[in-house]
Tab-separated table of N, CA, C and O in Angstrom:
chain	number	residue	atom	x	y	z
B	50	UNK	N	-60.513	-122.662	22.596
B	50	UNK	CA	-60.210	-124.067	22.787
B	50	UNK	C	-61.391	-124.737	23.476
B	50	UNK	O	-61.928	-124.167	24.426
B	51	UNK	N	-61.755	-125.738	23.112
B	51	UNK	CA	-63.040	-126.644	23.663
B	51	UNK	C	-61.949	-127.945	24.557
B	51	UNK	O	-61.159	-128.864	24.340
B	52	UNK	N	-62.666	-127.137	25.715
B	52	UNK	CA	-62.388	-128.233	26.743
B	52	UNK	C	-63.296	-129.609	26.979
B	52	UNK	O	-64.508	-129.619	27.196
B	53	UNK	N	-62.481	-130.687	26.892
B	53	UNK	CA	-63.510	-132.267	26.921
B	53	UNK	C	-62.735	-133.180	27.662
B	53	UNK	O	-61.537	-132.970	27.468
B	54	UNK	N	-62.910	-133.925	28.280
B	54	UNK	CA	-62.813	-134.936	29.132
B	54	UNK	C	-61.941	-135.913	28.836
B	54	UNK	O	-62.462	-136.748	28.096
B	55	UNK	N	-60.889	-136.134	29.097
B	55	UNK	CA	-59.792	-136.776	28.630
B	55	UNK	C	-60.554	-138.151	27.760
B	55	UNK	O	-60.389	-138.317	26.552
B	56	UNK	N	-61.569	-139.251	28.807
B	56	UNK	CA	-61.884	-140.406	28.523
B	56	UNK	C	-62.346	-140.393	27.079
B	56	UNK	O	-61.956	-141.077	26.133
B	57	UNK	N	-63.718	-138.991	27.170
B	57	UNK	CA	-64.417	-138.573	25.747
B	57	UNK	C	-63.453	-138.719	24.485
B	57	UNK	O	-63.549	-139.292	23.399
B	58	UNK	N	-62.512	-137.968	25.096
B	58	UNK	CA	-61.538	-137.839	23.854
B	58	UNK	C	-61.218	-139.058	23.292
B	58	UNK	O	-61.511	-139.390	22.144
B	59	UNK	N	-60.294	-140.088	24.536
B	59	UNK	CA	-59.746	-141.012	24.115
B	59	UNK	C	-61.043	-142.071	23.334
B	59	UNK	O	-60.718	-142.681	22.315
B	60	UNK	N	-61.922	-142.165	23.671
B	60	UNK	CA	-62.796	-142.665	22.983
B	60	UNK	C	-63.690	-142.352	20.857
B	60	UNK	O	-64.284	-142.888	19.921
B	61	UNK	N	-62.950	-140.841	21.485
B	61	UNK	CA	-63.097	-140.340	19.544
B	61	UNK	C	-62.011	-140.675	19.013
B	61	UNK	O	-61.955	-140.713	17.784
B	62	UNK	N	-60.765	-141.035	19.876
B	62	UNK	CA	-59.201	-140.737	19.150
B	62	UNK	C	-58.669	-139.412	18.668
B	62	UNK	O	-58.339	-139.060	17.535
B	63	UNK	N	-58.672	-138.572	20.161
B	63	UNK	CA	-58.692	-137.437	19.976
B	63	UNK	C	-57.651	-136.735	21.104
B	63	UNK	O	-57.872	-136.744	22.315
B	64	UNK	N	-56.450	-136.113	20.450
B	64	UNK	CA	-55.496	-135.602	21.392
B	64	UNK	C	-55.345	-133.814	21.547
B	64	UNK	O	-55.376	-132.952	20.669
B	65	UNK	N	-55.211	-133.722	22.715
B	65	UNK	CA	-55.072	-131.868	23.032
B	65	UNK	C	-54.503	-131.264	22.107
B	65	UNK	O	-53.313	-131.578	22.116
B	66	UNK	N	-54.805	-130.352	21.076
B	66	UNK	CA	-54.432	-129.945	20.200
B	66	UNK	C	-55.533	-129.991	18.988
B	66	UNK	O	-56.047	-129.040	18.398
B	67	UNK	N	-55.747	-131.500	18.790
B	67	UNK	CA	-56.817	-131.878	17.611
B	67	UNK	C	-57.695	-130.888	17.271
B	67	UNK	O	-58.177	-130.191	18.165
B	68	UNK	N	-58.032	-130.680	15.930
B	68	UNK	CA	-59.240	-129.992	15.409
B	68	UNK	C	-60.207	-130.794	15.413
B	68	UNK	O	-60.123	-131.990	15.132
B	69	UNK	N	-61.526	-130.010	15.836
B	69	UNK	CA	-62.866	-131.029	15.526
B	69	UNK	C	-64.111	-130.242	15.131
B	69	UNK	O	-64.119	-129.013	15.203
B	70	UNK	N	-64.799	-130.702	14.859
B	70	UNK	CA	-66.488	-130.394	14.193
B	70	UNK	C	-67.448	-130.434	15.334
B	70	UNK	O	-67.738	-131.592	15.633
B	71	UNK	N	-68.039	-129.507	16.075
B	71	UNK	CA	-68.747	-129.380	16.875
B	71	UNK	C	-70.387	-129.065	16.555
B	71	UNK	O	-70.662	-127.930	16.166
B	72	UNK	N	-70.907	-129.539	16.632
B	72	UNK	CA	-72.631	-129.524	15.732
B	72	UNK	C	-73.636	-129.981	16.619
B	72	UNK	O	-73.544	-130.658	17.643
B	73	UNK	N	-74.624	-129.482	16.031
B	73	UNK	CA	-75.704	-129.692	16.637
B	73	UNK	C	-77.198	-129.270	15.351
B	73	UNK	O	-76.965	-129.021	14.168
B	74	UNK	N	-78.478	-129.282	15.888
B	74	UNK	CA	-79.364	-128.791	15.079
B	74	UNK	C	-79.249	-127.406	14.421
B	74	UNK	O	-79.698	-127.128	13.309
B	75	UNK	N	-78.530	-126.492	15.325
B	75	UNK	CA	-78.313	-124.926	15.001
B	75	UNK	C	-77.203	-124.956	13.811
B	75	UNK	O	-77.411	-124.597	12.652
B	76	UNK	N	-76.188	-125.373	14.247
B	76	UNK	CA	-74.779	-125.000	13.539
B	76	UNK	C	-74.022	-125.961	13.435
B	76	UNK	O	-74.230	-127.146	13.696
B	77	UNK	N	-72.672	-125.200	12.855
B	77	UNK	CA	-71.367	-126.103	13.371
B	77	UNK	C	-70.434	-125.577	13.471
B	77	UNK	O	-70.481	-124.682	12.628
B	78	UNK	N	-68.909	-125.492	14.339
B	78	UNK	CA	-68.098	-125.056	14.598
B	78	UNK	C	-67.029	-126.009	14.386
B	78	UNK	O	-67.261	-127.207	14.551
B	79	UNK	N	-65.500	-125.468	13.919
B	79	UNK	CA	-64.531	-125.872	13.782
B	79	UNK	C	-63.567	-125.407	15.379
B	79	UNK	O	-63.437	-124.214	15.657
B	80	UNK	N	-63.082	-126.297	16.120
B	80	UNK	CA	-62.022	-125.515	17.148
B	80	UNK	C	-60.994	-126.716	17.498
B	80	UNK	O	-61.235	-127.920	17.409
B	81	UNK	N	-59.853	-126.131	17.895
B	81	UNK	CA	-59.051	-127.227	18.906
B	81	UNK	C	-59.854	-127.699	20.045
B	81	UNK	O	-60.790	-127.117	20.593
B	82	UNK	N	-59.235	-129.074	20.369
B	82	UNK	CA	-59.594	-129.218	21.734
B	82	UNK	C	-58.525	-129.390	22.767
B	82	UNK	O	-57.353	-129.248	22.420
B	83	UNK	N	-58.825	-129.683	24.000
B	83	UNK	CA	-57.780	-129.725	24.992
B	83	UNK	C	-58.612	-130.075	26.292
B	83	UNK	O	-59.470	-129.537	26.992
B	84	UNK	N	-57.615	-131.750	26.224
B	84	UNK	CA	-58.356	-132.478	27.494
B	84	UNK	C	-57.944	-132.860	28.686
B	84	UNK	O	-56.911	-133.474	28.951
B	85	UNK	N	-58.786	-132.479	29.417
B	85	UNK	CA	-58.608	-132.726	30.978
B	85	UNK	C	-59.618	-133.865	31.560
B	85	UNK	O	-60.576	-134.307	30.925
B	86	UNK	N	-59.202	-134.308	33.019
B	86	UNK	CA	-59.541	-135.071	33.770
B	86	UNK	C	-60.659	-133.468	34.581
B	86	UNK	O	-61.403	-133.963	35.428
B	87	UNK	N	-60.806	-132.427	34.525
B	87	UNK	CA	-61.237	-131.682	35.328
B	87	UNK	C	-62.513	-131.258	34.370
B	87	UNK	O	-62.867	-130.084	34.484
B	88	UNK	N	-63.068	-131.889	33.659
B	88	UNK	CA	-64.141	-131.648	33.197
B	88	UNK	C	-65.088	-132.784	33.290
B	88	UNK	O	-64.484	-133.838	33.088
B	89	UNK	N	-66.820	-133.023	33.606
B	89	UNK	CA	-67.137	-133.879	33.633
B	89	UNK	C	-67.439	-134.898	32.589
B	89	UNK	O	-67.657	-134.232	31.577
B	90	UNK	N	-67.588	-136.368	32.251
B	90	UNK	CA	-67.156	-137.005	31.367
B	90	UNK	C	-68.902	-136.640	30.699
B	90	UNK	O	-69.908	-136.716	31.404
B	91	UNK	N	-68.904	-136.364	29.655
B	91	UNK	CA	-70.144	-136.756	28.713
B	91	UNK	C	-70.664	-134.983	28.352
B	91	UNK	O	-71.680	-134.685	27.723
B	92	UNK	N	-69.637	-133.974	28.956
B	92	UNK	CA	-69.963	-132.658	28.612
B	92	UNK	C	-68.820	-132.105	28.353
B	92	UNK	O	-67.768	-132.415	28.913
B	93	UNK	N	-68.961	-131.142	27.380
B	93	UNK	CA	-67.598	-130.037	26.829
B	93	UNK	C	-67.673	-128.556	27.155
B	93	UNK	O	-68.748	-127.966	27.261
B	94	UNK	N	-66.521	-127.997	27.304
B	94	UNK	CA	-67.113	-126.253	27.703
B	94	UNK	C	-66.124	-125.428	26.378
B	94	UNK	O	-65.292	-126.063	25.729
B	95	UNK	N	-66.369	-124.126	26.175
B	95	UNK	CA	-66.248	-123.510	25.420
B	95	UNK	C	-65.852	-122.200	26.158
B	95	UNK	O	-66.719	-121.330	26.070
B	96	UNK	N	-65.066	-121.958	26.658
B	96	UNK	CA	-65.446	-120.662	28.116
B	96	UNK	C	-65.306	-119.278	27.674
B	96	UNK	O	-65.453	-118.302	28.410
B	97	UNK	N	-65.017	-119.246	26.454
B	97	UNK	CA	-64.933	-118.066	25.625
B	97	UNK	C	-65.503	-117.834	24.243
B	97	UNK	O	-65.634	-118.867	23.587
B	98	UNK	N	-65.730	-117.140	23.880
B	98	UNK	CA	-66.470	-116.759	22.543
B	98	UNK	C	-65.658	-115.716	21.613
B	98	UNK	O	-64.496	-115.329	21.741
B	99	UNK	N	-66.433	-115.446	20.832
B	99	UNK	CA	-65.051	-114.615	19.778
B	99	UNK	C	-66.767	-114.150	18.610
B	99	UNK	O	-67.951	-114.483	18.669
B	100	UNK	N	-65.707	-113.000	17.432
B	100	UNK	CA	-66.249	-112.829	16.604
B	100	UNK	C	-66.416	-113.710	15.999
B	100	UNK	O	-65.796	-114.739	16.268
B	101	UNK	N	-67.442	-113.659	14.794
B	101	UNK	CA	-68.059	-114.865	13.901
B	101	UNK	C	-66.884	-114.535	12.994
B	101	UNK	O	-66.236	-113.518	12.744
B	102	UNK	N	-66.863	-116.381	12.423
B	102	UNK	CA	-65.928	-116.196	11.364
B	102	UNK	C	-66.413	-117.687	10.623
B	102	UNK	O	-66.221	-118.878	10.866
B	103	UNK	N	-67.294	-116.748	9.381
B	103	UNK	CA	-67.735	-118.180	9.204
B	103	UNK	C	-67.054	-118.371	7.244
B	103	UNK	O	-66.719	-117.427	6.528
B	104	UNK	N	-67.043	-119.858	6.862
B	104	UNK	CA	-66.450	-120.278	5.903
B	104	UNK	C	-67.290	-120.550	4.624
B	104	UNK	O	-68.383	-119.984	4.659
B	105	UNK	N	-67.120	-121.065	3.833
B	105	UNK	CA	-67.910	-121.069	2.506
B	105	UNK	C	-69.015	-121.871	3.106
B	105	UNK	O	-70.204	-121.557	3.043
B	106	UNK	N	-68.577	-122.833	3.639
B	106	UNK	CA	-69.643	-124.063	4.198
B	106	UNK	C	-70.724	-123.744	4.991
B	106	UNK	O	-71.690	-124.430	5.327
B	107	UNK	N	-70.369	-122.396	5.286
B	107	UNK	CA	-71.453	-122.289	6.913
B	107	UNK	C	-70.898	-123.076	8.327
B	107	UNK	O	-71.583	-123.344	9.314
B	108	UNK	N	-69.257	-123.400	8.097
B	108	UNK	CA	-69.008	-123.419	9.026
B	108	UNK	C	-68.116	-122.605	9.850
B	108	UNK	O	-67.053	-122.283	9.319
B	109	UNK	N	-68.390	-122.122	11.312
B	109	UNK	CA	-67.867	-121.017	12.305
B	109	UNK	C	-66.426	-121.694	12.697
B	109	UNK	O	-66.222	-122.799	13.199
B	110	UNK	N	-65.425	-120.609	12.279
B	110	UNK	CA	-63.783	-120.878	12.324
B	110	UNK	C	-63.138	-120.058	13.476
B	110	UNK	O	-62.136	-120.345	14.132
B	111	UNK	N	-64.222	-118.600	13.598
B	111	UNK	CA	-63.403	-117.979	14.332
B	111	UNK	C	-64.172	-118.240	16.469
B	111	UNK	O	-64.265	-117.317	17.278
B	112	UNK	N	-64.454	-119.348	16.670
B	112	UNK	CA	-65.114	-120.127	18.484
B	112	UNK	C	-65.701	-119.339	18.768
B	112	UNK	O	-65.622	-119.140	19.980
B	113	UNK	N	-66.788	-118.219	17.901
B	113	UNK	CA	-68.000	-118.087	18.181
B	113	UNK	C	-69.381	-119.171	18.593
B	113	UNK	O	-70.160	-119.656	17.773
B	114	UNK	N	-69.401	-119.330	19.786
B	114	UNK	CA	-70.364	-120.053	20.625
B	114	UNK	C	-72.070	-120.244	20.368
B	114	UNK	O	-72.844	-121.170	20.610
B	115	UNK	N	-72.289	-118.478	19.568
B	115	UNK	CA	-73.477	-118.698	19.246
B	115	UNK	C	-74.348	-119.560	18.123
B	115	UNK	O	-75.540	-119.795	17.927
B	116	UNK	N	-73.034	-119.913	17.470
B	116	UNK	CA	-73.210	-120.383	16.232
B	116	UNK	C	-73.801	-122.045	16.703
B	116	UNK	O	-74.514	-122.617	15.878
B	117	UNK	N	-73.669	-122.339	17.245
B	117	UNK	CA	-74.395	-123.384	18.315
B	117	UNK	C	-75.411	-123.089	19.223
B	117	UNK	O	-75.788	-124.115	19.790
B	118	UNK	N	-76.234	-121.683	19.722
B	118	UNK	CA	-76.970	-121.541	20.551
B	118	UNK	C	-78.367	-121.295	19.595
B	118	UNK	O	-78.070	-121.011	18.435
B	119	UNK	N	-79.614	-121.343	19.825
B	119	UNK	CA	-80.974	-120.808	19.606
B	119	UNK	C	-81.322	-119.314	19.820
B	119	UNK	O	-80.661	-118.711	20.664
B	120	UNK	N	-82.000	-118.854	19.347
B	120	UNK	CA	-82.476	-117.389	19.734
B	120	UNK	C	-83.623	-117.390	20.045
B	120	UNK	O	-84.249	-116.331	19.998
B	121	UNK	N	-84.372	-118.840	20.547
B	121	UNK	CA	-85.616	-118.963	21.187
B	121	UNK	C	-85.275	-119.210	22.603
B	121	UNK	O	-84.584	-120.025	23.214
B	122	UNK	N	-86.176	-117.990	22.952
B	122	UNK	CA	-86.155	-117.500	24.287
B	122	UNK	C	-86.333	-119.172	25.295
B	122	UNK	O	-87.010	-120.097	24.847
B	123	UNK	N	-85.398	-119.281	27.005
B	123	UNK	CA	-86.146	-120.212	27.475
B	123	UNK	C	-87.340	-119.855	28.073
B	123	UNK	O	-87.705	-118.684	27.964
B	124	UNK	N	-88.393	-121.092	29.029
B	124	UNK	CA	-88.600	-120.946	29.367
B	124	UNK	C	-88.405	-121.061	30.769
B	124	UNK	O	-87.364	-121.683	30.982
B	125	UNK	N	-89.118	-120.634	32.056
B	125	UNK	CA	-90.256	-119.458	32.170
B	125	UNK	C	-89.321	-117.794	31.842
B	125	UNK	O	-89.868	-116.792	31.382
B	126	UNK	N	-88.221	-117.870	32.127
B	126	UNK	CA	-87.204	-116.802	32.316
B	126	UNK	C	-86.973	-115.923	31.187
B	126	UNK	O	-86.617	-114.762	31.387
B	127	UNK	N	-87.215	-116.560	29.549
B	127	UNK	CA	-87.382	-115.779	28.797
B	127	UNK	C	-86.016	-115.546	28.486
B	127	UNK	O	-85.627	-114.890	27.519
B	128	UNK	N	-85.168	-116.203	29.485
B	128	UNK	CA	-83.359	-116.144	28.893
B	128	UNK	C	-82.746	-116.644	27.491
B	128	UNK	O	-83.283	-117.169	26.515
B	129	UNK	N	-81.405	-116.276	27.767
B	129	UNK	CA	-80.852	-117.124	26.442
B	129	UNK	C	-80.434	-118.310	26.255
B	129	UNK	O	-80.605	-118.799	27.372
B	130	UNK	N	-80.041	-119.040	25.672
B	130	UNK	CA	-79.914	-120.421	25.860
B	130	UNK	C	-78.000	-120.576	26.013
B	130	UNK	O	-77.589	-121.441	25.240
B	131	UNK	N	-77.388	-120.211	26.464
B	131	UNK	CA	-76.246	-119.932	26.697
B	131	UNK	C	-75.616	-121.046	27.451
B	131	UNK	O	-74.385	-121.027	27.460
B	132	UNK	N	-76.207	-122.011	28.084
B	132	UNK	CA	-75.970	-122.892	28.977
B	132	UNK	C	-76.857	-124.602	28.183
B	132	UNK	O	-77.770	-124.663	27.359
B	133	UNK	N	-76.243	-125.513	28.741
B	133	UNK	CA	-77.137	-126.584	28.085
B	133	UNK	C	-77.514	-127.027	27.164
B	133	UNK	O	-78.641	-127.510	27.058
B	134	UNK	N	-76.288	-126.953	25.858
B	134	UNK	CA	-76.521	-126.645	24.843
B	134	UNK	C	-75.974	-128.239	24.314
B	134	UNK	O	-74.839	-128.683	24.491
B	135	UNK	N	-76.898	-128.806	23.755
B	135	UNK	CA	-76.432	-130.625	23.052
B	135	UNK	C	-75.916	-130.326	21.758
B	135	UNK	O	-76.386	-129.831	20.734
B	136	UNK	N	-74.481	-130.908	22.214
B	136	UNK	CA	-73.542	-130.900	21.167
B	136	UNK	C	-72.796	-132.157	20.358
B	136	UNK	O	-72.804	-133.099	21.150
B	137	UNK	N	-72.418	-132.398	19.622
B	137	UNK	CA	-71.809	-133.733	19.090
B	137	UNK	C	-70.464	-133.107	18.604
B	137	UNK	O	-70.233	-132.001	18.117
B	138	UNK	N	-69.532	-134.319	18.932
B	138	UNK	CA	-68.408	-133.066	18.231
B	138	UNK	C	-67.183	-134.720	17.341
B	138	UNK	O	-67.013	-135.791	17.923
B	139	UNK	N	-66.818	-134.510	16.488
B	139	UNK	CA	-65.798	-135.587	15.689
B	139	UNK	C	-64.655	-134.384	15.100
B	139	UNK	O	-64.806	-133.191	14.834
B	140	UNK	N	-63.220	-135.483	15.024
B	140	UNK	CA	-61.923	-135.227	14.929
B	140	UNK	C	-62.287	-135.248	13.226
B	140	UNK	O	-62.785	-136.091	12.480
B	141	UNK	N	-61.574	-133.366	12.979
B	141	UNK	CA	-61.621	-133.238	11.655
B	141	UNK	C	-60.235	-133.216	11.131
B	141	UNK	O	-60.033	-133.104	9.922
């Protein structure tokens, strides 16, 4: 479940439960969402990950996270990009 910010939501027309399209340059993901006042307004979290489950489209069904992340290392740390990740997301 992708957690988002009640206001965010109300501004897509988007209620706890809703399916949506989560994208970016990497990918795209299909998930519910579910909104709270306890998230900050203009960011979404994902707090779990799962196996890939992806569809004819190339799009990820089963809230695999990576399907949205890079495999270019950051910098200076050379980490993964697991954090900070710009997302756009619309009610499918």
């Amino acid at each position: 479940v992708l957690v988002v910010n009640s206001k965010d939501g109300e501004n897509r027309k988007l209620q706890s439960g809703d399916s949506v399209r989560v994208f970016n340059e990497v990918g795209k993901i299909c998930i519910q969402v579910r909104l709270t006042d306890e998230i900050i307004k203009g960011t979404v979290c994902l707090p779990q990950g799962a196996w890939t489950v992806m569809d004819e489209q190339g799009i990820e069904r089963g809230g695999a996270t990576n399907a949205l992340t890079s495999t270019t290392p950051t910098l200076p740390s050379q980490g993964s990009r697991t954090h900070s990740v710009f997302v756009q997301l619309e009610k499918t």
